[in-house]
Short mmCIF file of C-alpha atoms in Angstrom, two decimals:
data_model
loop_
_atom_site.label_atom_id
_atom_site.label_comp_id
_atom_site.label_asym_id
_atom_site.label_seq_id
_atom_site.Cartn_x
_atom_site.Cartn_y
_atom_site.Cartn_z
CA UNK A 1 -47.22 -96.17 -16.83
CA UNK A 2 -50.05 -93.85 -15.60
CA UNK A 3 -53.06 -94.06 -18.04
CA UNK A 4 -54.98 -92.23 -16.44
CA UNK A 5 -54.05 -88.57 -16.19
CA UNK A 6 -54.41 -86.43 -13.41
CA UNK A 7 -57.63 -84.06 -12.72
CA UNK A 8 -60.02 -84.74 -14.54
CA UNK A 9 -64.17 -84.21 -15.19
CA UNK A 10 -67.67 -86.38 -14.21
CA UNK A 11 -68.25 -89.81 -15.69
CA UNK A 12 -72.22 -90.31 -17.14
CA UNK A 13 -73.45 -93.41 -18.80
CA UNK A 14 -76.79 -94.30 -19.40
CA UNK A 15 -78.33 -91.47 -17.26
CA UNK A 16 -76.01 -92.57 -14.20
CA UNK A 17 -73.22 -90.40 -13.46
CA UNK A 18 -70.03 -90.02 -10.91
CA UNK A 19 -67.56 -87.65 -9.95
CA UNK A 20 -64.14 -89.01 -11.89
CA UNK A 21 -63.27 -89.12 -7.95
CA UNK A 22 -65.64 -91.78 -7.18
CA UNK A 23 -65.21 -93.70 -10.10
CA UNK A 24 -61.20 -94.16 -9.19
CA UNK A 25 -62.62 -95.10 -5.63
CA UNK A 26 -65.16 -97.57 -7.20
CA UNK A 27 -62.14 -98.77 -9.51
CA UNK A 28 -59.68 -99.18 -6.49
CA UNK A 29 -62.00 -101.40 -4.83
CA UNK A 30 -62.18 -103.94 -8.00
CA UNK A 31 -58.43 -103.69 -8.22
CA UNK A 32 -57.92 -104.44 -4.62
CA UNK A 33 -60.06 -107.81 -5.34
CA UNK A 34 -58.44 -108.68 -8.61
CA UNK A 35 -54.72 -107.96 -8.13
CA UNK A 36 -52.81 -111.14 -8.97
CA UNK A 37 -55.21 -112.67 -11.30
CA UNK A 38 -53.73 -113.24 -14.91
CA UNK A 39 -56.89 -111.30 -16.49
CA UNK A 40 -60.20 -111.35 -16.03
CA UNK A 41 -63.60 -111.12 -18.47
CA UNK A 42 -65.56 -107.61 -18.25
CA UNK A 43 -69.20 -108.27 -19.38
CA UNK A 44 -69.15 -105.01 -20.56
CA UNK A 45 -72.22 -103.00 -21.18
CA UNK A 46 -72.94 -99.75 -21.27
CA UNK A 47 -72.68 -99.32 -17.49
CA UNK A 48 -70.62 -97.63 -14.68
CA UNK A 49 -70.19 -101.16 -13.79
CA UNK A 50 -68.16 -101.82 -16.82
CA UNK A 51 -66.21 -98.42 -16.05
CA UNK A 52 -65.29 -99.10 -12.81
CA UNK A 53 -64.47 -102.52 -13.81
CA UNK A 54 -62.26 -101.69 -16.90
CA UNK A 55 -60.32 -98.91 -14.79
CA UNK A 56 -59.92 -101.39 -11.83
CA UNK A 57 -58.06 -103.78 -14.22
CA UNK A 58 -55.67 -101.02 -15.20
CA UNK A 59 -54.72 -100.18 -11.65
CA UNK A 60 -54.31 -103.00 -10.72
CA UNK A 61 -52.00 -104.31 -14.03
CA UNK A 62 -54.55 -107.23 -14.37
CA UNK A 63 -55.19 -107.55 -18.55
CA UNK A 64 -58.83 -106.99 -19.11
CA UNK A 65 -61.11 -109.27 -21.30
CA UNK A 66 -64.16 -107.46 -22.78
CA UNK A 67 -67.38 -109.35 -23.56
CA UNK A 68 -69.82 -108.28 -25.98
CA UNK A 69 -73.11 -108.70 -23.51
CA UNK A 70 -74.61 -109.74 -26.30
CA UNK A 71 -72.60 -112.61 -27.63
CA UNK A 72 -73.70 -115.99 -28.12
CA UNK A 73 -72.82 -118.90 -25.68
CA UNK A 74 -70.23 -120.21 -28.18
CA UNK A 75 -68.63 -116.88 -29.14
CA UNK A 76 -68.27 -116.32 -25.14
CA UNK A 77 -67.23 -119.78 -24.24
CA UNK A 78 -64.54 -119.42 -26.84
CA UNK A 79 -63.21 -115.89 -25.42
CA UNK A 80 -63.14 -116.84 -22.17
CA UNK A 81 -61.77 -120.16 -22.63
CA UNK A 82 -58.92 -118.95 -24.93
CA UNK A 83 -58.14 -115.81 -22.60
CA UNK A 84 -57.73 -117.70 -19.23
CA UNK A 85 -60.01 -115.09 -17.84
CA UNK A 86 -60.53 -116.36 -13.89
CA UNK A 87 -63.03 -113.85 -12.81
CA UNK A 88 -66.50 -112.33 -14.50
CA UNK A 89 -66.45 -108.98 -13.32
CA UNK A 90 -70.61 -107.83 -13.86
CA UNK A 91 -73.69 -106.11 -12.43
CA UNK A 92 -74.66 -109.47 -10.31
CA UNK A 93 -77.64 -109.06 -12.22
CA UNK A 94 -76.71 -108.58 -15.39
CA UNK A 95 -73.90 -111.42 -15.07
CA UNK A 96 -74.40 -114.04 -17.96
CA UNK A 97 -75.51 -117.63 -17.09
CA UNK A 98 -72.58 -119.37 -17.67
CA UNK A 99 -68.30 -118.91 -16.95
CA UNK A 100 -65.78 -118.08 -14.21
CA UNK A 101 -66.82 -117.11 -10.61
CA UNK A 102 -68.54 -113.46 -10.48
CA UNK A 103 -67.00 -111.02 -8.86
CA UNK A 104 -70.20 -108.41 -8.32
CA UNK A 105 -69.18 -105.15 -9.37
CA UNK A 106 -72.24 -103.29 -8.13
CA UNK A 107 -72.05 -104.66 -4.38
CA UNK A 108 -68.26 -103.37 -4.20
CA UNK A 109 -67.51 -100.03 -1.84
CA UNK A 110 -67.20 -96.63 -4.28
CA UNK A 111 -64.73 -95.39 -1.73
CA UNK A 112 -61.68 -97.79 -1.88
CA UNK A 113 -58.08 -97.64 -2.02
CA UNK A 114 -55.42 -99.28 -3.55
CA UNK A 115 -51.39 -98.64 -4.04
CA UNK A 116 -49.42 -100.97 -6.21
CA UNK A 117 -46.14 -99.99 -8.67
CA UNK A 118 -47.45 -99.03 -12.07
CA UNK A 119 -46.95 -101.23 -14.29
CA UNK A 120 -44.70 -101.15 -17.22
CA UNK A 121 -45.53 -99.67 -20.62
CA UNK A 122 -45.08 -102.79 -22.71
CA UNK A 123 -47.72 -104.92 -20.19
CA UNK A 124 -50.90 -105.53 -21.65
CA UNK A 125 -53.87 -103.47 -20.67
CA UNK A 126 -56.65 -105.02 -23.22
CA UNK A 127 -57.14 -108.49 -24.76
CA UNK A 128 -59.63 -107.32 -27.53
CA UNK A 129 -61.15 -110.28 -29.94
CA UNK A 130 -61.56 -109.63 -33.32
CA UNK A 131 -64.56 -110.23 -35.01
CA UNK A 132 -63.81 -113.74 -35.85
CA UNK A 133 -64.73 -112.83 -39.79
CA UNK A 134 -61.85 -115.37 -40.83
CA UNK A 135 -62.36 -117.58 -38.26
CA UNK A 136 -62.84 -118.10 -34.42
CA UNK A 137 -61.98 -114.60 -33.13
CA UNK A 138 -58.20 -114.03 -32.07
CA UNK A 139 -57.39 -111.96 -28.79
CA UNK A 140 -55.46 -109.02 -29.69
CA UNK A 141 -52.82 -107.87 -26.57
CA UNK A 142 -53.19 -103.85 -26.55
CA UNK A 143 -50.11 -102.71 -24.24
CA UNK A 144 -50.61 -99.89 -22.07
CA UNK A 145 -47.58 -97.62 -24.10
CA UNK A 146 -50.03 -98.02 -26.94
CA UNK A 147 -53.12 -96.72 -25.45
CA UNK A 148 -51.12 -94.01 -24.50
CA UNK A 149 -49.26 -93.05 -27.12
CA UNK A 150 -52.49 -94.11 -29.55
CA UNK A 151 -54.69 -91.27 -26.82
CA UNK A 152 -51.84 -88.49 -26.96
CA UNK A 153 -51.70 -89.04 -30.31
CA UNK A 154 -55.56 -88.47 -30.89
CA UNK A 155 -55.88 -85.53 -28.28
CA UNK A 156 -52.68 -83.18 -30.60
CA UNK A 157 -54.65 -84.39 -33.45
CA UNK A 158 -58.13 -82.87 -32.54
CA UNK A 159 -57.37 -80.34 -30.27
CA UNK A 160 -58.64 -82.66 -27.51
CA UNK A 161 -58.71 -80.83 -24.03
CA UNK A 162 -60.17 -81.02 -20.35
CA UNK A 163 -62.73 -77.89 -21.75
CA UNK A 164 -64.18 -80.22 -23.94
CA UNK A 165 -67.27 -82.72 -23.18
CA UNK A 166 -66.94 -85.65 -24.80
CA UNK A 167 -69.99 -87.43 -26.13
CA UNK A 168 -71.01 -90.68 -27.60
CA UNK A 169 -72.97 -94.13 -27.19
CA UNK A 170 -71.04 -96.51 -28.63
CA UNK A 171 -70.42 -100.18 -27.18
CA UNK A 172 -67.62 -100.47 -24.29
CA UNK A 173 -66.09 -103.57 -26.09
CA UNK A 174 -64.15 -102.09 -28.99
CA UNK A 175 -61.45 -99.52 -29.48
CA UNK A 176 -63.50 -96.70 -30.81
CA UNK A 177 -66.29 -97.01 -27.49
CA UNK A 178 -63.47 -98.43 -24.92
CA UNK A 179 -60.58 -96.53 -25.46
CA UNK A 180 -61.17 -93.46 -27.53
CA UNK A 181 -64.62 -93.36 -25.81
CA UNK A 182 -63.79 -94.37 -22.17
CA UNK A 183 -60.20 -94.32 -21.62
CA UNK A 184 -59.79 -91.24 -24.08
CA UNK A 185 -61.67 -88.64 -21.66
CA UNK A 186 -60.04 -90.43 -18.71
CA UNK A 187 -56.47 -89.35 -19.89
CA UNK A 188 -57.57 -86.47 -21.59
CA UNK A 189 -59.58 -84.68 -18.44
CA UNK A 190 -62.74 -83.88 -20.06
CA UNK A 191 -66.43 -85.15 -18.58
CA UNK A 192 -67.88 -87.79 -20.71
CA UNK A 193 -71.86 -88.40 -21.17
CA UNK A 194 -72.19 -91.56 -22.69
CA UNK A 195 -75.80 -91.90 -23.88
CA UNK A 196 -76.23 -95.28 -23.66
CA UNK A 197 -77.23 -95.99 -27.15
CA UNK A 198 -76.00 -93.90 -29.75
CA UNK A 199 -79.68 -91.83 -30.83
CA UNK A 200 -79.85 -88.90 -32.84
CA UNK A 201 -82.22 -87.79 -30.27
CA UNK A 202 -79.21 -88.39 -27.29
CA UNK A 203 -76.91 -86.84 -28.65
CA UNK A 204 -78.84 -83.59 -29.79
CA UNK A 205 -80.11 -83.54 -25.56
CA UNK A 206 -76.75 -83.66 -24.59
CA UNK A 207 -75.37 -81.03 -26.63
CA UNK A 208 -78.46 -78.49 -25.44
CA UNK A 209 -78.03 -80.14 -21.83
CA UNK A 210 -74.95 -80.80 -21.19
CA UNK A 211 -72.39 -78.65 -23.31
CA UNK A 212 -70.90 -81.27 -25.58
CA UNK A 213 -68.50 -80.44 -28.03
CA UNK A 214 -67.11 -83.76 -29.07
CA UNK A 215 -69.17 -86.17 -30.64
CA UNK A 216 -67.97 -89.72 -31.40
CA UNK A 217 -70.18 -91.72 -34.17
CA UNK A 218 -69.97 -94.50 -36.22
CA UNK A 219 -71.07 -93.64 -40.15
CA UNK A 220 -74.60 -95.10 -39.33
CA UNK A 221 -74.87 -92.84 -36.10
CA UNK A 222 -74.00 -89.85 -38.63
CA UNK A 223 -76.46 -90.78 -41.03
CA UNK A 224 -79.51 -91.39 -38.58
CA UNK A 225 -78.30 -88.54 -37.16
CA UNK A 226 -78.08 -86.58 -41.06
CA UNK A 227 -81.94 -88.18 -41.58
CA UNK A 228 -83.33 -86.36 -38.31
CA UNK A 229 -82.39 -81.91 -39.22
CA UNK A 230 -83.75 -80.89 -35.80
CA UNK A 231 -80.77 -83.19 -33.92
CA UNK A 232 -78.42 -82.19 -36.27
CA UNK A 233 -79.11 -78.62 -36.07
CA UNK A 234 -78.70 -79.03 -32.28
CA UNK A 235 -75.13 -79.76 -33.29
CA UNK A 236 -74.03 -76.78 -34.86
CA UNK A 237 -72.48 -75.67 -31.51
CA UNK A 238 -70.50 -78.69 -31.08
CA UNK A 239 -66.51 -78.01 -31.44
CA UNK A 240 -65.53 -81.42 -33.98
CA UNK A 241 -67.91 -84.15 -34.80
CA UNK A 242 -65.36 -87.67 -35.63
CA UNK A 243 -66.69 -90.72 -37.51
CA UNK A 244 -64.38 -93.99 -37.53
CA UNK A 245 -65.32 -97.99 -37.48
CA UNK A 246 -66.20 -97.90 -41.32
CA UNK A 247 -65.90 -95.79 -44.16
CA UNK A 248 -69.00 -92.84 -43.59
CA UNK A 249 -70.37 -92.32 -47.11
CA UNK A 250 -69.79 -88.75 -49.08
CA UNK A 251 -73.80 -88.35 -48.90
CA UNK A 252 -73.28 -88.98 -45.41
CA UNK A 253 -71.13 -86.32 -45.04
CA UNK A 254 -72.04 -83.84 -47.20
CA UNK A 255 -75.40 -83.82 -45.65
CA UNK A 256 -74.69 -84.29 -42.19
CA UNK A 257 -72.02 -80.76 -43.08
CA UNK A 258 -74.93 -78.88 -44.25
CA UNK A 259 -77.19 -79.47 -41.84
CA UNK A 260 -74.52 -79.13 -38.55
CA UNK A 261 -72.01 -76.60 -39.91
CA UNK A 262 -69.50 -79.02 -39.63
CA UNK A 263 -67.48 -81.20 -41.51
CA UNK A 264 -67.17 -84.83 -40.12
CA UNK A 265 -63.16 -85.73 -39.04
CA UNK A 266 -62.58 -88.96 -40.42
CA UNK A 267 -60.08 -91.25 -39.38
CA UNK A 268 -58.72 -94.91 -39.74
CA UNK A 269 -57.69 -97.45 -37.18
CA UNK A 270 -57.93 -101.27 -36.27
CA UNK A 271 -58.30 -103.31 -33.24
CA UNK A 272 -54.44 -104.18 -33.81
CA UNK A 273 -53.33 -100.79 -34.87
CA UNK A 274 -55.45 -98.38 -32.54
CA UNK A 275 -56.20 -95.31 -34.51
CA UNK A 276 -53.14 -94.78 -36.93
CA UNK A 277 -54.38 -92.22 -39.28
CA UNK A 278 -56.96 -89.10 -39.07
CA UNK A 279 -58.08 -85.83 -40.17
CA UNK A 280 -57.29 -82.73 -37.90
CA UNK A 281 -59.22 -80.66 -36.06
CA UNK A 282 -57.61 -77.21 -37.23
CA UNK A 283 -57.08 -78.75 -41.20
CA UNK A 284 -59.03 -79.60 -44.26
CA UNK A 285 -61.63 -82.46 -43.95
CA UNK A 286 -61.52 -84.61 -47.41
CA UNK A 287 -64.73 -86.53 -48.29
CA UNK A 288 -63.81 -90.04 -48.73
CA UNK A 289 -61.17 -89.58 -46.99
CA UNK A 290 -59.43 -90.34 -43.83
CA UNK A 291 -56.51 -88.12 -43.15
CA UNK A 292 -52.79 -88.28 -42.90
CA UNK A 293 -50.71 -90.50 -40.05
CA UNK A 294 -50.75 -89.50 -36.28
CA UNK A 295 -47.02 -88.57 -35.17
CA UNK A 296 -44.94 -91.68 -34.59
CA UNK A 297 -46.79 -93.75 -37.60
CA UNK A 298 -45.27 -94.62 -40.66
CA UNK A 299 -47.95 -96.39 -43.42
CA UNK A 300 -46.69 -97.56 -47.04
CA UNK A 301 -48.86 -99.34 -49.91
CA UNK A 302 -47.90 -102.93 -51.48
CA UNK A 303 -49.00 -104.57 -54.63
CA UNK A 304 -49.96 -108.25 -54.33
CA UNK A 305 -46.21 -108.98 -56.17
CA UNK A 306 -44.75 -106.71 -52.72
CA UNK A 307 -43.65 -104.20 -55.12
CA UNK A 308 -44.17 -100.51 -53.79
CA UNK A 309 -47.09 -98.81 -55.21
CA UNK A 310 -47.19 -95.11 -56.19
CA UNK A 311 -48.42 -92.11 -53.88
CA UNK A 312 -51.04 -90.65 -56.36
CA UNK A 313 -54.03 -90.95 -55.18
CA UNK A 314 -55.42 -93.44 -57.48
CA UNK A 315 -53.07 -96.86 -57.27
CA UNK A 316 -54.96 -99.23 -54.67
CA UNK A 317 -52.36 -101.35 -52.32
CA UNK A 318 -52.37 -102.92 -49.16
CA UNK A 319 -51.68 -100.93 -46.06
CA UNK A 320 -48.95 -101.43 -43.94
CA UNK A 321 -48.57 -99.35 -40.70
CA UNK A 322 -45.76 -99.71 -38.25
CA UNK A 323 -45.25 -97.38 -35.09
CA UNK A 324 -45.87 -96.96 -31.09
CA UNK A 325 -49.59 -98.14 -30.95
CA UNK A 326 -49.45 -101.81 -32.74
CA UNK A 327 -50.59 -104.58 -30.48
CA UNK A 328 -48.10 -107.04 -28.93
CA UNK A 329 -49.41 -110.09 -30.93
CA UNK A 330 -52.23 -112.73 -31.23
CA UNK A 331 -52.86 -114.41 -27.72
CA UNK A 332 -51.62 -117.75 -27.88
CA UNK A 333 -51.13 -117.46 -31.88
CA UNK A 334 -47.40 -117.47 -32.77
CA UNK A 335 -47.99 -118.53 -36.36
CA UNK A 336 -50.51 -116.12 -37.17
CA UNK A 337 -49.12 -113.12 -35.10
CA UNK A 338 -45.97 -114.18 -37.41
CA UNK A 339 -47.74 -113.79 -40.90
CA UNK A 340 -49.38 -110.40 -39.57
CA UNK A 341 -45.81 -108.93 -40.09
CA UNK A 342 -43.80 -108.43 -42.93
CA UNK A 343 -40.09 -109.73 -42.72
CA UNK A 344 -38.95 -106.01 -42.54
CA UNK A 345 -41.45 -105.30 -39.48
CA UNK A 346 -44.76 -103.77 -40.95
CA UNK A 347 -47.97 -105.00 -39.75
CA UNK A 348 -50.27 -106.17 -42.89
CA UNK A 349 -53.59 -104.10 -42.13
CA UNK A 350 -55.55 -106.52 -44.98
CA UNK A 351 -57.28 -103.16 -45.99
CA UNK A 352 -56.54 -101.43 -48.97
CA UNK A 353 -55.75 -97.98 -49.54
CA UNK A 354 -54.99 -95.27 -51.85
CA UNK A 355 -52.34 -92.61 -50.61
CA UNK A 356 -52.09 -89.22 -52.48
CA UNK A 357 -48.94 -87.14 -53.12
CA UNK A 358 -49.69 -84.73 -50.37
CA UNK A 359 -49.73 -87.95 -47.93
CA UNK A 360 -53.67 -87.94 -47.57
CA UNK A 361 -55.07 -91.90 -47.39
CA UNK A 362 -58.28 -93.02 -48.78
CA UNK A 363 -59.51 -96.73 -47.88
CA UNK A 364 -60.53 -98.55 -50.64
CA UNK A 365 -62.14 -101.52 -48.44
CA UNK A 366 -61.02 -104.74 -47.15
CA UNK A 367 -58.84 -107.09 -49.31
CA UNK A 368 -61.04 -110.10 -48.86
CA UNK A 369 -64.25 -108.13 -49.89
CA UNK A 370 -64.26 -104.92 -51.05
CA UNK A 371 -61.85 -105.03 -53.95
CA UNK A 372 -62.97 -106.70 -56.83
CA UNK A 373 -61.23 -107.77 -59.59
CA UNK A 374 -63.39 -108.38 -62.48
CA UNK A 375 -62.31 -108.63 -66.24
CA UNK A 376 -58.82 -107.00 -65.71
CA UNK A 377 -59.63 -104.05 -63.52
CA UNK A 378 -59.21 -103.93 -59.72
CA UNK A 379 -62.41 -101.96 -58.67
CA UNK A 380 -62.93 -100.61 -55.07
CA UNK A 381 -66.50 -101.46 -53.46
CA UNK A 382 -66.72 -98.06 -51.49
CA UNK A 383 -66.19 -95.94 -54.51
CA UNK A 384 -69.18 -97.78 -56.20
CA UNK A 385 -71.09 -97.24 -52.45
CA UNK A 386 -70.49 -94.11 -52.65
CA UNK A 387 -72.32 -93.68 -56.45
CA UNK A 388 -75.14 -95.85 -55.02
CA UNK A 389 -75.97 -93.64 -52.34
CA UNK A 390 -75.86 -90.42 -54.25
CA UNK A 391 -78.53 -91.85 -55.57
CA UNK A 392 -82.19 -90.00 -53.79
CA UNK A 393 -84.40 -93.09 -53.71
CA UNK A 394 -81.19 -94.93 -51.87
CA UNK A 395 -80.46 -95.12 -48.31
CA UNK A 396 -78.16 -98.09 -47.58
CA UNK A 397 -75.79 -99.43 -50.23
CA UNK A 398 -73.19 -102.27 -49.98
CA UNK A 399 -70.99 -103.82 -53.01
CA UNK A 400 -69.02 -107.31 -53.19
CA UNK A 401 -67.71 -109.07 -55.69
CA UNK A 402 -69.87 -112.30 -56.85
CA UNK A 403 -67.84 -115.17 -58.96
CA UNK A 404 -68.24 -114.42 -63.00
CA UNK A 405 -67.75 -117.12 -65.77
CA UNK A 406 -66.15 -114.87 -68.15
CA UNK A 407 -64.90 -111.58 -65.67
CA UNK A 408 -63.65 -113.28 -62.72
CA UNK A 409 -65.44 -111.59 -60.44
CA UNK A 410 -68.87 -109.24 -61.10
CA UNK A 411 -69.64 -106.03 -59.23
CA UNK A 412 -72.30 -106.94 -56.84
CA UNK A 413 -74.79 -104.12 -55.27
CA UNK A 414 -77.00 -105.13 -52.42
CA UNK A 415 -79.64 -101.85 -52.25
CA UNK A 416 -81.87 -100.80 -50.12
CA UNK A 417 -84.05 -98.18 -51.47
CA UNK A 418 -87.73 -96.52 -52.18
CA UNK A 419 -88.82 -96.31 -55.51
CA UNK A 420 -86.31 -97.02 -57.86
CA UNK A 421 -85.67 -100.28 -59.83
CA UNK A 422 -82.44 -102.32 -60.54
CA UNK A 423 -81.79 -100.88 -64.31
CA UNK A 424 -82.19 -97.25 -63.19
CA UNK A 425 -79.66 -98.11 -60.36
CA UNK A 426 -76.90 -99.54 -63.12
CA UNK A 427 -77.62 -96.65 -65.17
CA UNK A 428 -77.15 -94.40 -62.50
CA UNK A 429 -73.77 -95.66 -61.51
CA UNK A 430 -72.76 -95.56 -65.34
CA UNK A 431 -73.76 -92.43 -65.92
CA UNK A 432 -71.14 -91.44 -63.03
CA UNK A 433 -68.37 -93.62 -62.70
CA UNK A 434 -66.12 -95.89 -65.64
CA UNK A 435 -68.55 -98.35 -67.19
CA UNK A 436 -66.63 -101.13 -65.99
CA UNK A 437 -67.61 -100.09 -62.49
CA UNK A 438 -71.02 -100.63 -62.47
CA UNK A 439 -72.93 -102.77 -61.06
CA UNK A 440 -73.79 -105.55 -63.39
CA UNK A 441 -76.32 -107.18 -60.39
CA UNK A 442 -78.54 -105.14 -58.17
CA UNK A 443 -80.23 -106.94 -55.29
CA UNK A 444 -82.91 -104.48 -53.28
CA UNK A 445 -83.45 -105.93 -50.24
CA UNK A 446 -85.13 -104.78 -47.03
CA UNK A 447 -82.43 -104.30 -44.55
CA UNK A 448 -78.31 -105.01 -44.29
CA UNK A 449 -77.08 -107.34 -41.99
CA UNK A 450 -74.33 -105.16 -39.54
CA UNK A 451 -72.20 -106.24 -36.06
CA UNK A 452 -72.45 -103.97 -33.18
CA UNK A 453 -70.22 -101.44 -34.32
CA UNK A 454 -72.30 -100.38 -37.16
CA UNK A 455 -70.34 -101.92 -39.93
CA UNK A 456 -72.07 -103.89 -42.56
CA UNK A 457 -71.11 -107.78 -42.09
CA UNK A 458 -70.54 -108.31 -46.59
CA UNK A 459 -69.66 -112.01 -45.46
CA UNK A 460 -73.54 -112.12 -44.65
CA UNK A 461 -75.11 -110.73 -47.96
CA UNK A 462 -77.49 -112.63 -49.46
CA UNK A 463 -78.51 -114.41 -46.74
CA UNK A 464 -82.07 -115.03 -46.37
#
């Protein structure tokens, strides 16, 4: 299946930029070297390297392995041992120290050719590994009907067209940077300008500069970005501003609406899912909230029994999604690909959501750390996030649940902040939210520990 559209505009990462003409040339040449191979490894940074590498895999139907460039020699000796990658596709001098044979990316021709029978829909385009937060990361198959399906989906949704210029620097080795943020324009037609790292200051020169009107950001992008007025005001003539990869904070967005003119699109997705659920571009934007399903996806809430839980906007259950864009399964993982599912077909997200009457999902947080059950109540950690950062003196906020003689479990807030004290901070949350959702502990602290992708890493609190 063709993933890659027709027509479409210029390709700019980093300050380095090709015609979409040149890029397929530069792509055809990779394909031509790795057709055959059972997948190969993409050290994939931000780089037309990594572009020309990732597109060469899907002409040629060869599944692509991307590697955080900055992963440790275990994580990486783990991915590419468990994905059979046989070739390192890299800037020779950029290639890491260690793994397969290197197949030089940068000395390959930009004009080459290559003709081959697309491959099915159901083959697999991506192995993606998972964080590895419950273990050693699993390799998620992505199938190229998904990416598809999980792109068309996402251009009806927000009005996504070849008039628009996509913008963003997010990494090139997750969903929301590799296939909304590559693949997506590729499909779609528009130019991208990928700004290498994803500044304030980048992405205000690129809207001046170079026209953009869609801007992709993770909720700490948006709130750098909601910290800094004069970038954000050079916003105000984008077209749609999206934030995925975490839950962006009501602050976040009030402030960051104010100051741009626009109202953030939220939406909700996972490395196994794609993007399932979102906001639209021509529809209300919900603080707190991340939209309604894209066509073709079905969600549903379940209660730790596997009753059904009500649709009112208030009853936290797990998520289950089925539809077009789930992945194929675990890489060499039967058992645990098998308890992903429900007997009756739905993939378990492990996040857990609230769903109102009018069909409009809120995530609560993750099962195994953001809802907290303490002395009878189930409390949700982003709710309590939320409070926190409402708060003036408060600029990063992040709530677990800590073990409790006598509760269970106690709300937990790790705070960093300027001039405020742990009592004030309690009170605070009190003052605004049931008393049995405040935070009983306050820990202010000087930093919080986050992966790539912006997303705080709870697993890591209280760390020294």
């Amino acid at each position: 299946m063709d993933l890659l559209g027709g027509t479409g505009g210029p390709v700019r990462i980093a300050g380095r930029g090709l015609e979409r003409e040149a890029l397929l040339g530069w792509a055809a040449a990779v394909a031509k070297e790795i057709a055959g191979a059972d997948a190969v490894a993409v050290h994939a940074t931000a780089s037309l390297e990594t572009a020309a590498a990732v597109v060469g895999g899907l002409l040629a139907g060869v599944p692509v392995v991307p590697l955080p460039p900055d992963s440790g020699s275990d994580e990486r000796a783990h991915i590419l041992g468990d994905s059979g990658a046989g070739l390192l596709l890299a800037a020779r001098a950029e290639a890491p120290p260690s793994g397969p044979p290197l197949l030089p990316v940068d000395e390959l021709p930009r004009d080459g050719s290559f003709s081959a029978p697309e491959p099915p829909a159901d083959a697999t385009a991506l192995i993606l590994y998972t964080s590895g937060t419950t273990g050693a990361p699993k390799g998620v198959l992505v199938a190229r009907g998904a990416i598809a399906a999980g792109l068309d989906g996402l251009a009806e949704a927000w009005a996504w067209t070849p008039d628009d210029v996509l913008v963003h620097g997010l990494p090139l080795f997750h969903v929301h940077g590799l296939v909304l943020g590559l693949l997506g324009p590729l499909r779609v037609g528009s130019p991208l300008v990928h700004t290498g790292r994803p500044r304030p200051e980048a992405y205000a020169a690129a809207a001046r500069e170079d026209g953009g009107s869609l801007f992709f950001g993770v909720p700490t992008v948006w709130s750098r970005t909601a910290g800094d007025p004069a970038s954000a005001e050079a916003l105000r003539g984008a077209r749609l501003l999206v934030s995925g990869s975490a839950p962006l904070p009501v602050p976040v967005f009030e402030r960051l609406a104010a100051l741009t003119g626009h109202e953030p699109v939220e939406r909700y997705g996972m490395t196994e899912t794609l993007i399932t659920i979102s906001a639209r571009a021509g529809g209300e934007r919900r603080p707190g909230h991340v939209g309604t399903p894209l066509p073709g996806v079905e969600t549903r809430l379940a209660a730790e029994d596997g009753g059904d839980v009500p649709h009112d906007g208030e009853t936290p259950g797990e998520l289950h999604v089925r539809g077009p864009l789930l992945f194929k399964g675990y890489l060499n993982r039967a058992e645990a690909t098998a308890a992903s599912f429900t007997a009756d077909g739905w993939f378990r997200t492990g996040d857990i959501a609230a769903i109102g009457p009018d069909g409009w999902h809120r995530i609560v947080g993750r099962a195994s750390t953001d809802l907290i059950k303490s002395g009878g109540y189930r409390i949700g950690a982003g709710e309590i996030e939320n409070a926190l950062l409402a708060h003036p003196g408060v600029r990063e906020a992040a709530v677990v649940g800590t073990p409790h003689a006598d509760l269970g479990e106690q709300v937990t807030a790790y705070v960093v902040a300027d001039g405020v004290g742990e009592r004030q901070l309690i009170d605070f949350v009190a003052a605004r939210l049931s008393v049995h959702k405040r935070p009983r502990v306050v820990h202010l602290v000087g930093s919080l520990p986050r992966n790539a992708m912006g997303k705080v890493v709870k697993t890591r609190l209280g760390e020294p």
